[in-house]
PDB file of C-alpha atoms and ligand atoms in Angstrom:
ATOM      1  CA  MET A   1     101.228  68.253 106.712  1.00 90.00           C
ATOM      2  CA  GLU A   2      97.972  67.894 109.028  1.00 95.00           C
ATOM      3  CA  ASN A   3      96.467  71.201 108.281  1.00 98.00           C
ATOM      4  CA  ILE A   4      97.680  72.231 104.790  1.00 97.00           C
ATOM      5  CA  SER A   5      96.989  70.284 101.417  1.00 97.00           C
ATOM      6  CA  PHE A   6      99.158  71.013  98.387  1.00 95.00           C
ATOM      7  CA  GLU A   7      98.352  70.231  94.479  1.00 96.00           C
ATOM      8  CA  LYS A   8      99.721  71.590  91.317  1.00 97.00           C
ATOM      9  CA  ARG A   9      97.503  71.589  88.188  1.00 96.00           C
ATOM     10  CA  ASP A  10     100.117  72.673  85.481  1.00 94.00           C
ATOM     11  CA  ASN A  11     101.469  75.794  85.984  1.00 96.00           C
ATOM     12  CA  VAL A  12      99.305  76.595  89.193  1.00 98.00           C
ATOM     13  CA  ALA A  13      99.603  75.539  92.603  1.00 98.00           C
ATOM     14  CA  ILE A  14      96.607  75.386  95.201  1.00 98.00           C
ATOM     15  CA  LEU A  15      97.414  75.857  98.903  1.00 98.00           C
ATOM     16  CA  LYS A  16      94.079  74.097 101.097  1.00 98.00           C
ATOM     17  CA  ILE A  17      93.987  75.386 105.129  1.00 98.00           C
ATOM     18  CA  SER A  18      92.270  72.323 106.107  1.00 98.00           C
ATOM     19  CA  ARG A  19      91.325  72.411 109.614  1.00 98.00           C
ATOM     20  CA  PRO A  20      87.346  72.503 108.620  1.00 97.00           C
ATOM     21  CA  LYS A  21      86.554  71.731 112.240  1.00 97.00           C
ATOM     22  CA  PHE A  22      87.892  74.369 113.165  1.00 98.00           C
ATOM     23  CA  LEU A  23      86.355  76.840 110.444  1.00 98.00           C
ATOM     24  CA  ASN A  24      90.620  76.329 109.172  1.00 98.00           C
ATOM     25  CA  ALA A  25      91.254  78.630 112.411  1.00 98.00           C
ATOM     26  CA  LEU A  26      95.078  78.969 111.984  1.00 98.00           C
ATOM     27  CA  ASN A  27      97.329  77.936 114.976  1.00 98.00           C
ATOM     28  CA  SER A  28     100.899  77.335 115.397  1.00 98.00           C
ATOM     29  CA  GLU A  29     101.100  74.591 113.627  1.00 98.00           C
ATOM     30  CA  THR A  30      99.132  75.672 110.695  1.00 98.00           C
ATOM     31  CA  LEU A  31     100.647  78.386 109.995  1.00 98.00           C
ATOM     32  CA  ARG A  32     104.539  76.406 110.390  1.00 98.00           C
ATOM     33  CA  GLU A  33     102.949  74.189 107.730  1.00 98.00           C
ATOM     34  CA  LEU A  34     101.960  77.194 105.208  1.00 98.00           C
ATOM     35  CA  GLU A  35     105.424  78.259 105.957  1.00 98.00           C
ATOM     36  CA  MET A  36     106.948  75.005 104.586  1.00 98.00           C
ATOM     37  CA  ALA A  37     104.548  75.018 101.871  1.00 98.00           C
ATOM     38  CA  ILE A  38     105.516  78.183 100.876  1.00 98.00           C
ATOM     39  CA  ASP A  39     108.971  77.816 101.374  1.00 98.00           C
ATOM     40  CA  ASP A  40     108.735  75.137  98.543  1.00 97.00           C
ATOM     41  CA  ILE A  41     106.718  77.289  95.934  1.00 97.00           C
ATOM     42  CA  GLN A  42     109.274  79.443  96.322  1.00 96.00           C
ATOM     43  CA  LYS A  43     112.061  77.554  95.045  1.00 97.00           C
ATOM     44  CA  ASP A  44     110.157  76.049  92.153  1.00 96.00           C
ATOM     45  CA  LYS A  45     110.203  77.638  89.246  1.00 94.00           C
ATOM     46  CA  ASP A  46     107.595  75.298  87.377  1.00 95.00           C
ATOM     47  CA  ILE A  47     104.854  77.344  89.547  1.00 97.00           C
ATOM     48  CA  TYR A  48     103.744  80.565  87.597  1.00 97.00           C
ATOM     49  CA  ALA A  49     100.491  81.387  90.361  1.00 98.00           C
ATOM     50  CA  LEU A  50      99.694  80.706  93.653  1.00 98.00           C
ATOM     51  CA  VAL A  51      95.731  80.024  95.138  1.00 98.00           C
ATOM     52  CA  ILE A  52      95.145  80.105  98.320  1.00 98.00           C
ATOM     53  CA  THR A  53      91.782  78.821  99.727  1.00 98.00           C
ATOM     54  CA  GLY A  54      89.678  76.982 102.147  1.00 98.00           C
ATOM     55  CA  GLU A  55      88.739  73.883 103.056  1.00 98.00           C
ATOM     56  CA  GLY A  56      84.833  73.441 102.797  1.00 96.00           C
ATOM     57  CA  ASN A  57      82.079  76.083 102.009  1.00 93.00           C
ATOM     58  CA  LYS A  58      81.992  77.097 104.792  1.00 98.00           C
ATOM     59  CA  ALA A  59      84.912  79.362 106.041  1.00 98.00           C
ATOM     60  CA  PHE A  60      88.418  79.942 104.311  1.00 98.00           C
ATOM     61  CA  VAL A  61      89.876  80.725 107.194  1.00 98.00           C
ATOM     62  CA  ALA A  62      87.714  81.930 110.224  1.00 98.00           C
ATOM     63  CA  GLY A  63      90.521  83.304 112.303  1.00 98.00           C
ATOM     64  CA  ALA A  64      93.687  82.612 114.287  1.00 98.00           C
ATOM     65  CA  ASP A  65      93.141  79.911 116.586  1.00 98.00           C
ATOM     66  CA  ILE A  66      90.880  81.484 119.494  1.00 98.00           C
ATOM     67  CA  LYS A  67      91.788  78.122 121.912  1.00 98.00           C
ATOM     68  CA  GLU A  68      95.669  78.508 121.272  1.00 98.00           C
ATOM     69  CA  MET A  69      95.529  82.298 121.947  1.00 98.00           C
ATOM     70  CA  SER A  70      92.895  82.356 124.635  1.00 98.00           C
ATOM     71  CA  ASN A  71      95.979  81.502 127.613  1.00 96.00           C
ATOM     72  CA  MET A  72      98.677  82.726 126.359  1.00 98.00           C
ATOM     73  CA  SER A  73     101.186  84.519 128.050  1.00 98.00           C
ATOM     74  CA  VAL A  74     102.304  88.609 126.600  1.00 98.00           C
ATOM     75  CA  PHE A  75     105.637  86.889 125.447  1.00 98.00           C
ATOM     76  CA  GLU A  76     103.659  83.981 123.743  1.00 98.00           C
ATOM     77  CA  ALA A  77     101.103  86.561 122.474  1.00 98.00           C
ATOM     78  CA  ARG A  78     104.365  88.127 120.622  1.00 98.00           C
ATOM     79  CA  GLU A  79     105.543  85.249 119.184  1.00 98.00           C
ATOM     80  CA  PHE A  80     102.458  84.085 117.906  1.00 98.00           C
ATOM     81  CA  SER A  81     102.095  87.803 116.076  1.00 98.00           C
ATOM     82  CA  ILE A  82     105.734  87.424 114.476  1.00 98.00           C
ATOM     83  CA  LEU A  83     105.120  83.674 113.524  1.00 98.00           C
ATOM     84  CA  GLY A  84     102.300  85.001 111.450  1.00 98.00           C
ATOM     85  CA  ASN A  85     103.314  87.852 110.112  1.00 98.00           C
ATOM     86  CA  ARG A  86     106.497  86.370 109.005  1.00 98.00           C
ATOM     87  CA  VAL A  87     104.459  83.637 106.881  1.00 98.00           C
ATOM     88  CA  PHE A  88     102.497  86.389 105.629  1.00 98.00           C
ATOM     89  CA  ARG A  89     105.737  88.470 104.450  1.00 98.00           C
ATOM     90  CA  LYS A  90     106.376  85.694 102.388  1.00 98.00           C
ATOM     91  CA  ILE A  91     103.429  84.916 101.136  1.00 98.00           C
ATOM     92  CA  GLU A  92     103.674  88.792  99.978  1.00 97.00           C
ATOM     93  CA  GLY A  93     106.925  89.007  99.172  1.00 97.00           C
ATOM     94  CA  LEU A  94     106.502  85.599  96.627  1.00 98.00           C
ATOM     95  CA  GLU A  95     107.488  86.827  93.148  1.00 97.00           C
ATOM     96  CA  ILE A  96     104.299  84.767  91.605  1.00 98.00           C
ATOM     97  CA  PRO A  97     100.782  86.976  91.548  1.00 98.00           C
ATOM     98  CA  THR A  98      98.692  84.950  94.418  1.00 98.00           C
ATOM     99  CA  ILE A  99      94.961  84.747  94.459  1.00 99.00           C
ATOM    100  CA  ALA A 100      92.466  84.706  97.126  1.00 99.00           C
ATOM    101  CA  ALA A 101      89.832  82.115  96.318  1.00 99.00           C
ATOM    102  CA  VAL A 102      87.367  83.452  99.481  1.00 98.00           C
ATOM    103  CA  ASN A 103      85.005  80.653 100.118  1.00 98.00           C
ATOM    104  CA  GLY A 104      83.392  81.675 103.180  1.00 98.00           C
ATOM    105  CA  TYR A 105      84.112  83.063 106.253  1.00 98.00           C
ATOM    106  CA  ALA A 106      87.375  85.566 106.257  1.00 99.00           C
ATOM    107  CA  LEU A 107      87.807  86.775 109.455  1.00 98.00           C
ATOM    108  CA  GLY A 108      90.404  88.614 111.836  1.00 98.00           C
ATOM    109  CA  GLY A 109      94.235  86.404 110.600  1.00 98.00           C
ATOM    110  CA  GLY A 110      91.618  84.827 107.915  1.00 98.00           C
ATOM    111  CA  CYS A 111      90.647  88.322 106.306  1.00 98.00           C
ATOM    112  CA  GLU A 112      94.412  89.447 106.756  1.00 98.00           C
ATOM    113  CA  LEU A 113      95.453  86.017 105.134  1.00 98.00           C
ATOM    114  CA  SER A 114      93.392  87.038 102.057  1.00 98.00           C
ATOM    115  CA  LEU A 115      95.130  90.668 102.442  1.00 98.00           C
ATOM    116  CA  CYS A 116      98.831  89.103 101.947  1.00 98.00           C
ATOM    117  CA  CYS A 117      97.122  87.758  98.486  1.00 98.00           C
ATOM    118  CA  ASP A 118      97.389  89.665  95.121  1.00 98.00           C
ATOM    119  CA  ILE A 119      94.004  88.909  94.575  1.00 98.00           C
ATOM    120  CA  ARG A 120      90.199  88.336  96.249  1.00 98.00           C
ATOM    121  CA  ILE A 121      87.898  86.626  93.961  1.00 98.00           C
ATOM    122  CA  ALA A 122      85.155  85.511  96.694  1.00 98.00           C
ATOM    123  CA  SER A 123      82.260  83.480  96.466  1.00 98.00           C
ATOM    124  CA  GLU A 124      78.325  85.052  97.134  1.00 98.00           C
ATOM    125  CA  ASN A 125      78.885  83.247 100.978  1.00 98.00           C
ATOM    126  CA  ALA A 126      81.593  85.271 102.000  1.00 98.00           C
ATOM    127  CA  LYS A 127      81.887  87.499 104.952  1.00 98.00           C
ATOM    128  CA  PHE A 128      84.615  89.461 105.990  1.00 98.00           C
ATOM    129  CA  GLY A 129      85.630  91.334 109.190  1.00 98.00           C
ATOM    130  CA  GLN A 130      88.494  91.804 111.942  1.00 98.00           C
ATOM    131  CA  PRO A 131      86.720  91.123 114.691  1.00 98.00           C
ATOM    132  CA  GLU A 132      90.084  91.329 117.019  1.00 98.00           C
ATOM    133  CA  VAL A 133      88.590  94.097 119.551  1.00 98.00           C
ATOM    134  CA  THR A 134      85.785  92.069 120.582  1.00 98.00           C
ATOM    135  CA  LEU A 135      88.091  89.564 121.699  1.00 98.00           C
ATOM    136  CA  GLY A 136      89.884  92.432 123.786  1.00 98.00           C
ATOM    137  CA  ILE A 137      93.142  92.154 121.105  1.00 98.00           C
ATOM    138  CA  THR A 138      94.492  94.183 117.967  1.00 98.00           C
ATOM    139  CA  PRO A 139      94.715  92.068 114.317  1.00 98.00           C
ATOM    140  CA  GLY A 140      98.256  90.307 114.791  1.00 98.00           C
ATOM    141  CA  PHE A 141      99.021  89.373 111.246  1.00 98.00           C
ATOM    142  CA  GLY A 142      98.906  92.542 109.603  1.00 98.00           C
ATOM    143  CA  GLY A 143      95.551  93.299 109.205  1.00 98.00           C
ATOM    144  CA  THR A 144      96.400  97.452 110.755  1.00 98.00           C
ATOM    145  CA  GLN A 145      98.874  98.189 108.425  1.00 97.00           C
ATOM    146  CA  ARG A 146      96.900  95.883 105.115  1.00 97.00           C
ATOM    147  CA  LEU A 147      93.528  96.782 104.995  1.00 98.00           C
ATOM    148  CA  ALA A 148      94.084 100.560 105.249  1.00 97.00           C
ATOM    149  CA  ARG A 149      96.661 100.271 102.127  1.00 96.00           C
ATOM    150  CA  ILE A 150      94.031  98.833 100.456  1.00 97.00           C
ATOM    151  CA  ILE A 151      90.730  99.943 101.188  1.00 98.00           C
ATOM    152  CA  GLY A 152      91.819 103.371 102.339  1.00 98.00           C
ATOM    153  CA  THR A 153      92.686 103.776 106.316  1.00 98.00           C
ATOM    154  CA  SER A 154      88.578 105.513 107.015  1.00 98.00           C
ATOM    155  CA  ARG A 155      86.943 102.389 106.006  1.00 98.00           C
ATOM    156  CA  ALA A 156      90.020 100.674 107.714  1.00 98.00           C
ATOM    157  CA  LYS A 157      89.523 102.375 110.417  1.00 98.00           C
ATOM    158  CA  GLU A 158      85.108 101.592 110.612  1.00 98.00           C
ATOM    159  CA  LEU A 159      86.110  98.195 110.250  1.00 98.00           C
ATOM    160  CA  ILE A 160      88.551  97.633 112.290  1.00 98.00           C
ATOM    161  CA  PHE A 161      87.331 100.336 115.287  1.00 98.00           C
ATOM    162  CA  THR A 162      83.719  98.338 115.320  1.00 98.00           C
ATOM    163  CA  GLY A 163      84.769  94.802 114.653  1.00 98.00           C
ATOM    164  CA  ARG A 164      81.505  94.412 112.057  1.00 98.00           C
ATOM    165  CA  MET A 165      81.520  91.628 109.706  1.00 98.00           C
ATOM    166  CA  ILE A 166      80.858  92.286 106.003  1.00 98.00           C
ATOM    167  CA  ASP A 167      79.270  90.166 102.901  1.00 98.00           C
ATOM    168  CA  ALA A 168      80.931  89.214  99.373  1.00 98.00           C
ATOM    169  CA  LYS A 169      78.731  92.296  97.435  1.00 98.00           C
ATOM    170  CA  GLU A 170      79.571  94.977 100.599  1.00 98.00           C
ATOM    171  CA  ALA A 171      83.759  94.265 100.171  1.00 98.00           C
ATOM    172  CA  GLU A 172      83.199  94.138  95.993  1.00 98.00           C
ATOM    173  CA  LYS A 173      81.483  97.607  96.678  1.00 98.00           C
ATOM    174  CA  ILE A 174      84.503  98.927  98.884  1.00 98.00           C
ATOM    175  CA  GLY A 175      87.573  97.040  96.007  1.00 98.00           C
ATOM    176  CA  LEU A 176      88.443  94.806  99.445  1.00 98.00           C
ATOM    177  CA  VAL A 177      87.295  91.534  96.713  1.00 98.00           C
ATOM    178  CA  ASN A 178      88.627  91.860  92.447  1.00 98.00           C
ATOM    179  CA  LYS A 179      85.190  89.811  92.251  1.00 98.00           C
ATOM    180  CA  VAL A 180      82.395  87.793  93.308  1.00 98.00           C
ATOM    181  CA  VAL A 181      80.897  84.766  91.774  1.00 98.00           C
ATOM    182  CA  PRO A 182      78.370  81.761  92.567  1.00 98.00           C
ATOM    183  CA  GLN A 183      79.706  79.622  95.202  1.00 97.00           C
ATOM    184  CA  GLU A 184      79.575  76.707  92.827  1.00 97.00           C
ATOM    185  CA  SER A 185      81.630  78.704  90.025  1.00 98.00           C
ATOM    186  CA  LEU A 186      84.521  80.064  92.565  1.00 98.00           C
ATOM    187  CA  MET A 187      87.160  77.295  92.010  1.00 98.00           C
ATOM    188  CA  ASP A 188      86.860  77.262  88.054  1.00 98.00           C
ATOM    189  CA  GLU A 189      86.784  81.361  88.229  1.00 98.00           C
ATOM    190  CA  VAL A 190      89.794  81.251  90.195  1.00 98.00           C
ATOM    191  CA  MET A 191      91.256  78.772  88.310  1.00 98.00           C
ATOM    192  CA  ASP A 192      90.975  80.783  84.948  1.00 98.00           C
ATOM    193  CA  LEU A 193      91.727  83.675  86.383  1.00 98.00           C
ATOM    194  CA  ALA A 194      95.013  81.657  87.533  1.00 98.00           C
ATOM    195  CA  ASN A 195      95.780  80.086  83.927  1.00 97.00           C
ATOM    196  CA  SER A 196      95.328  83.244  81.967  1.00 97.00           C
ATOM    197  CA  ILE A 197      97.933  84.688  84.298  1.00 97.00           C
ATOM    198  CA  ALA A 198      99.906  81.959  83.906  1.00 96.00           C
ATOM    199  CA  LYS A 199      99.763  81.461  79.769  1.00 95.00           C
ATOM    200  CA  ASN A 200     102.199  85.290  80.479  1.00 96.00           C
ATOM    201  CA  ALA A 201     105.644  85.235  79.873  1.00 96.00           C
ATOM    202  CA  PRO A 202     106.233  84.213  83.739  1.00 96.00           C
ATOM    203  CA  LEU A 203     109.411  86.058  84.188  1.00 96.00           C
ATOM    204  CA  ALA A 204     107.655  89.245  82.826  1.00 97.00           C
ATOM    205  CA  VAL A 205     105.037  89.119  85.791  1.00 98.00           C
ATOM    206  CA  ARG A 206     107.131  88.051  88.484  1.00 97.00           C
ATOM    207  CA  MET A 207     108.787  91.182  87.327  1.00 97.00           C
ATOM    208  CA  CYS A 208     105.665  93.506  87.151  1.00 98.00           C
ATOM    209  CA  LYS A 209     104.583  92.505  90.668  1.00 97.00           C
ATOM    210  CA  VAL A 210     107.717  93.270  92.133  1.00 96.00           C
ATOM    211  CA  ALA A 211     107.148  97.106  90.106  1.00 97.00           C
ATOM    212  CA  ILE A 212     103.915  97.207  91.595  1.00 97.00           C
ATOM    213  CA  ASN A 213     104.858  96.357  95.129  1.00 95.00           C
ATOM    214  CA  ARG A 214     108.234  97.940  95.894  1.00 94.00           C
ATOM    215  CA  GLY A 215     106.624 101.253  93.611  1.00 94.00           C
ATOM    216  CA  ILE A 216     104.119 101.411  96.266  1.00 90.00           C
ATOM    217  CA  ASP A 217     106.888 101.712  99.388  1.00 89.00           C
ATOM    218  CA  VAL A 218     108.729 104.667  97.403  1.00 96.00           C
ATOM    219  CA  ASP A 219     108.233 107.584  94.994  1.00 97.00           C
ATOM    220  CA  ILE A 220     107.569 107.555  91.880  1.00 96.00           C
ATOM    221  CA  GLU A 221     110.810 108.552  90.502  1.00 97.00           C
ATOM    222  CA  THR A 222     112.570 105.490  92.442  1.00 97.00           C
ATOM    223  CA  GLY A 223     109.650 103.527  91.701  1.00 97.00           C
ATOM    224  CA  ILE A 224     109.784 104.708  87.677  1.00 97.00           C
ATOM    225  CA  GLN A 225     113.353 104.212  87.652  1.00 97.00           C
ATOM    226  CA  TYR A 226     113.130 100.677  89.302  1.00 97.00           C
ATOM    227  CA  GLU A 227     110.602  99.854  86.321  1.00 97.00           C
ATOM    228  CA  ALA A 228     112.850 100.904  83.308  1.00 98.00           C
ATOM    229  CA  GLU A 229     115.226  98.795  85.031  1.00 97.00           C
ATOM    230  CA  ILE A 230     112.668  95.336  85.086  1.00 97.00           C
ATOM    231  CA  PHE A 231     111.607  96.727  81.413  1.00 97.00           C
ATOM    232  CA  ALA A 232     115.298  96.636  79.700  1.00 98.00           C
ATOM    233  CA  HIS A 233     115.659  92.967  81.672  1.00 96.00           C
ATOM    234  CA  CYS A 234     113.710  91.820  79.822  1.00 97.00           C
ATOM    235  CA  PHE A 235     115.213  92.398  76.564  1.00 97.00           C
ATOM    236  CA  SER A 236     117.437  89.966  77.841  1.00 96.00           C
ATOM    237  CA  THR A 237     114.894  87.179  77.337  1.00 95.00           C
ATOM    238  CA  GLU A 238     113.871  84.800  74.913  1.00 95.00           C
ATOM    239  CA  ASP A 239     110.362  85.368  75.390  1.00 96.00           C
ATOM    240  CA  GLN A 240     110.480  89.309  74.342  1.00 96.00           C
ATOM    241  CA  LYS A 241     112.355  87.645  71.362  1.00 95.00           C
ATOM    242  CA  ASP A 242     110.326  85.277  70.492  1.00 95.00           C
ATOM    243  CA  ALA A 243     106.494  87.047  71.423  1.00 96.00           C
ATOM    244  CA  MET A 244     108.101  90.194  69.491  1.00 96.00           C
ATOM    245  CA  ALA A 245     109.197  88.172  66.040  1.00 96.00           C
ATOM    246  CA  ALA A 246     105.581  85.901  66.105  1.00 96.00           C
ATOM    247  CA  PHE A 247     103.177  88.992  66.625  1.00 96.00           C
ATOM    248  CA  LEU A 248     105.485  90.647  63.496  1.00 97.00           C
ATOM    249  CA  GLU A 249     105.004  87.291  61.466  1.00 96.00           C
ATOM    250  CA  LYS A 250     101.287  87.166  62.280  1.00 96.00           C
ATOM    251  CA  ARG A 251     101.664  83.904  63.891  1.00 94.00           C
ATOM    252  CA  LYS A 252     100.933  82.397  67.794  1.00 92.00           C
ATOM    253  CA  ILE A 253     103.748  81.394  70.265  1.00 89.00           C
ATOM    254  CA  ASP A 254     102.999  77.654  71.769  1.00 82.00           C
ATOM    255  CA  LYS A 255     104.081  78.564  75.629  1.00 86.00           C
ATOM    256  CA  PHE A 256     106.580  80.928  77.303  1.00 92.00           C
ATOM    257  CA  LYS A 257     110.263  79.918  78.527  1.00 83.00           C
ATOM    258  CA  ASN A 258     111.474  82.273  81.327  1.00 73.00           C
TER     259      ASN A 258
HETATM  260  N1  CAA B   1      89.595  79.954 116.630  1.00 58.78           N
HETATM  261  C1  CAA B   1      89.371  78.379 117.143  1.00 58.78           C
HETATM  262  N2  CAA B   1      87.936  77.656 116.744  1.00 58.78           N
HETATM  263  C2  CAA B   1      87.496  78.299 115.559  1.00 58.78           C
HETATM  264  C3  CAA B   1      87.491  80.003 115.407  1.00 58.78           C
HETATM  265  C4  CAA B   1      88.823  80.537 115.518  1.00 58.78           C
HETATM  266  N3  CAA B   1      89.099  81.489 115.190  1.00 58.78           N
HETATM  267  N4  CAA B   1      86.274  80.082 114.898  1.00 58.78           N
HETATM  268  C5  CAA B   1      85.806  79.051 115.023  1.00 58.78           C
HETATM  269  N5  CAA B   1      85.807  78.021 115.599  1.00 58.78           N
HETATM  270  C6  CAA B   1      85.575  76.720 115.682  1.00 58.78           C
HETATM  271  C7  CAA B   1      84.216  76.790 117.125  1.00 58.78           C
HETATM  272  O1  CAA B   1      85.294  77.267 118.374  1.00 58.78           O
HETATM  273  C8  CAA B   1      83.312  75.889 116.466  1.00 58.78           C
HETATM  274  O2  CAA B   1      84.236  74.203 117.373  1.00 58.78           O
HETATM  275  P1  CAA B   1      83.511  73.516 118.405  1.00 58.78           P
HETATM  276  O3  CAA B   1      82.294  72.478 117.421  1.00 58.78           O
HETATM  277  O4  CAA B   1      84.029  72.807 119.140  1.00 58.78           O
HETATM  278  O5  CAA B   1      82.750  74.363 119.336  1.00 58.78           O
HETATM  279  C9  CAA B   1      83.636  75.718 115.575  1.00 58.78           C
HETATM  280  O6  CAA B   1      84.707  76.058 115.201  1.00 58.78           O
HETATM  281  C10 CAA B   1      82.646  76.156 114.571  1.00 58.78           C
HETATM  282  O7  CAA B   1      82.434  77.408 114.912  1.00 58.78           O
HETATM  283  P2  CAA B   1      80.895  78.226 115.246  1.00 58.78           P
HETATM  284  O8  CAA B   1      79.753  76.706 116.156  1.00 58.78           O
HETATM  285  O9  CAA B   1      81.156  78.877 116.170  1.00 58.78           O
HETATM  286  O10 CAA B   1      80.169  78.382 113.718  1.00 58.78           O
HETATM  287  P3  CAA B   1      79.014  79.118 113.548  1.00 58.78           P
HETATM  288  O11 CAA B   1      78.263  78.918 112.281  1.00 58.78           O
HETATM  289  O12 CAA B   1      78.479  79.214 114.863  1.00 58.78           O
HETATM  290  O13 CAA B   1      79.548  80.701 113.305  1.00 58.78           O
HETATM  291  C11 CAA B   1      81.820  82.410 112.552  1.00 58.78           C
HETATM  292  C12 CAA B   1      80.324  80.554 112.212  1.00 58.78           C
HETATM  293  C13 CAA B   1      80.321  83.871 113.035  1.00 58.78           C
HETATM  294  C14 CAA B   1      82.634  82.357 111.717  1.00 58.78           C
HETATM  295  C15 CAA B   1      81.912  82.122 114.801  1.00 58.78           C
HETATM  296  O14 CAA B   1      82.556  80.646 114.540  1.00 58.78           O
HETATM  297  C16 CAA B   1      83.537  83.723 114.535  1.00 58.78           C
HETATM  298  O15 CAA B   1      82.371  84.017 114.955  1.00 58.78           O
HETATM  299  N6  CAA B   1      84.467  82.461 114.755  1.00 58.78           N
HETATM  300  C17 CAA B   1      85.560  83.444 115.779  1.00 58.78           C
HETATM  301  C18 CAA B   1      86.053  84.687 114.397  1.00 58.78           C
HETATM  302  C19 CAA B   1      87.191  85.419 115.304  1.00 58.78           C
HETATM  303  O16 CAA B   1      86.749  86.459 115.940  1.00 58.78           O
HETATM  304  N7  CAA B   1      87.815  85.403 114.867  1.00 58.78           N
HETATM  305  C20 CAA B   1      89.225  86.520 114.741  1.00 58.78           C
HETATM  306  C21 CAA B   1      90.611  85.673 115.894  1.00 58.78           C
HETATM  307  S1  CAA B   1      91.325  86.756 116.208  1.00 58.78           S
HETATM  308  C22 CAA B   1      92.241  86.890 115.085  1.00 58.78           C
HETATM  309  O17 CAA B   1      92.632  86.184 114.568  1.00 58.78           O
HETATM  310  C23 CAA B   1      93.762  87.938 115.619  1.00 58.78           C
HETATM  311  C24 CAA B   1      94.308  87.781 114.490  1.00 58.78           C
HETATM  312  O18 CAA B   1      94.436  88.934 113.619  1.00 58.78           O
HETATM  313  C25 CAA B   1      96.101  87.519 114.677  1.00 58.78           C
END
């Protein structure tokens, strides 16, 4: 792959968007590569968490590629948005937890990429924004939908209507990022977080994510019924038996299996 690098550290995968000359802007080729990488990750049962970040220390992703978009026809723009949305839905739909390590500008499609991850950790130099209206367009990779779900409609509308860029501190204050850390310790902090997730029972973690994501789209009664199903399902796993026995016998278990 030209524009994506992929690495596995134990049970954690790290995907890096790598077009530093263009501040990691997402063109169609990069989106297609990202999709292939996500499809591979989806099939790999030994990956328990995914980290997405950008190459260099200036940008996470500075948006969809403006050069590529500048001459698009209406038809091509629709295809481009469909492609981006399909890839981002795949990321959102991964059962394993995903963490965006936001190492700089996360603008437009870059902010949207971070939004389809479960958790966002930002370095102090990170900047977020949906500047599309300053380019005569709307967000095209889910920004009008996910931003409001994460920070609330009023704040999302303000950011999208103005195109204003916010710094990492403000992003943390409004709940857009979980934590802000010094630039030099970003990847260490993110890997610690990913490893602290990956050491837990993988099936239980995946079920929790699916339940939370499904629950947001349904009424509470349906969501709670689903939770009862997955809770019961865990009792068919070796991990539940081993972990509970270990607790009662006051010993630690080595590694979860399921
Ligand atoms: N697309 C294509 N190229 C981009 C880019 C983008 N989104 N963002 C930056 N680049 C390129 C620049 O054109 C420049 O290339 P050249 O050296 O060949 O001129 C290179 O990356 C470095 O960028 P700058 O010189 O502009 O760097 P800077 O430090 O002065 O500014 C910045 C940084 C504020 C992030 C600025 O680059 C910028 O405003 N970028 C565009 C951000 C943006 O509007 N993103 C939203 C795109 S629309 C979108 O994403 C729609 C959607 O939802 C699908």
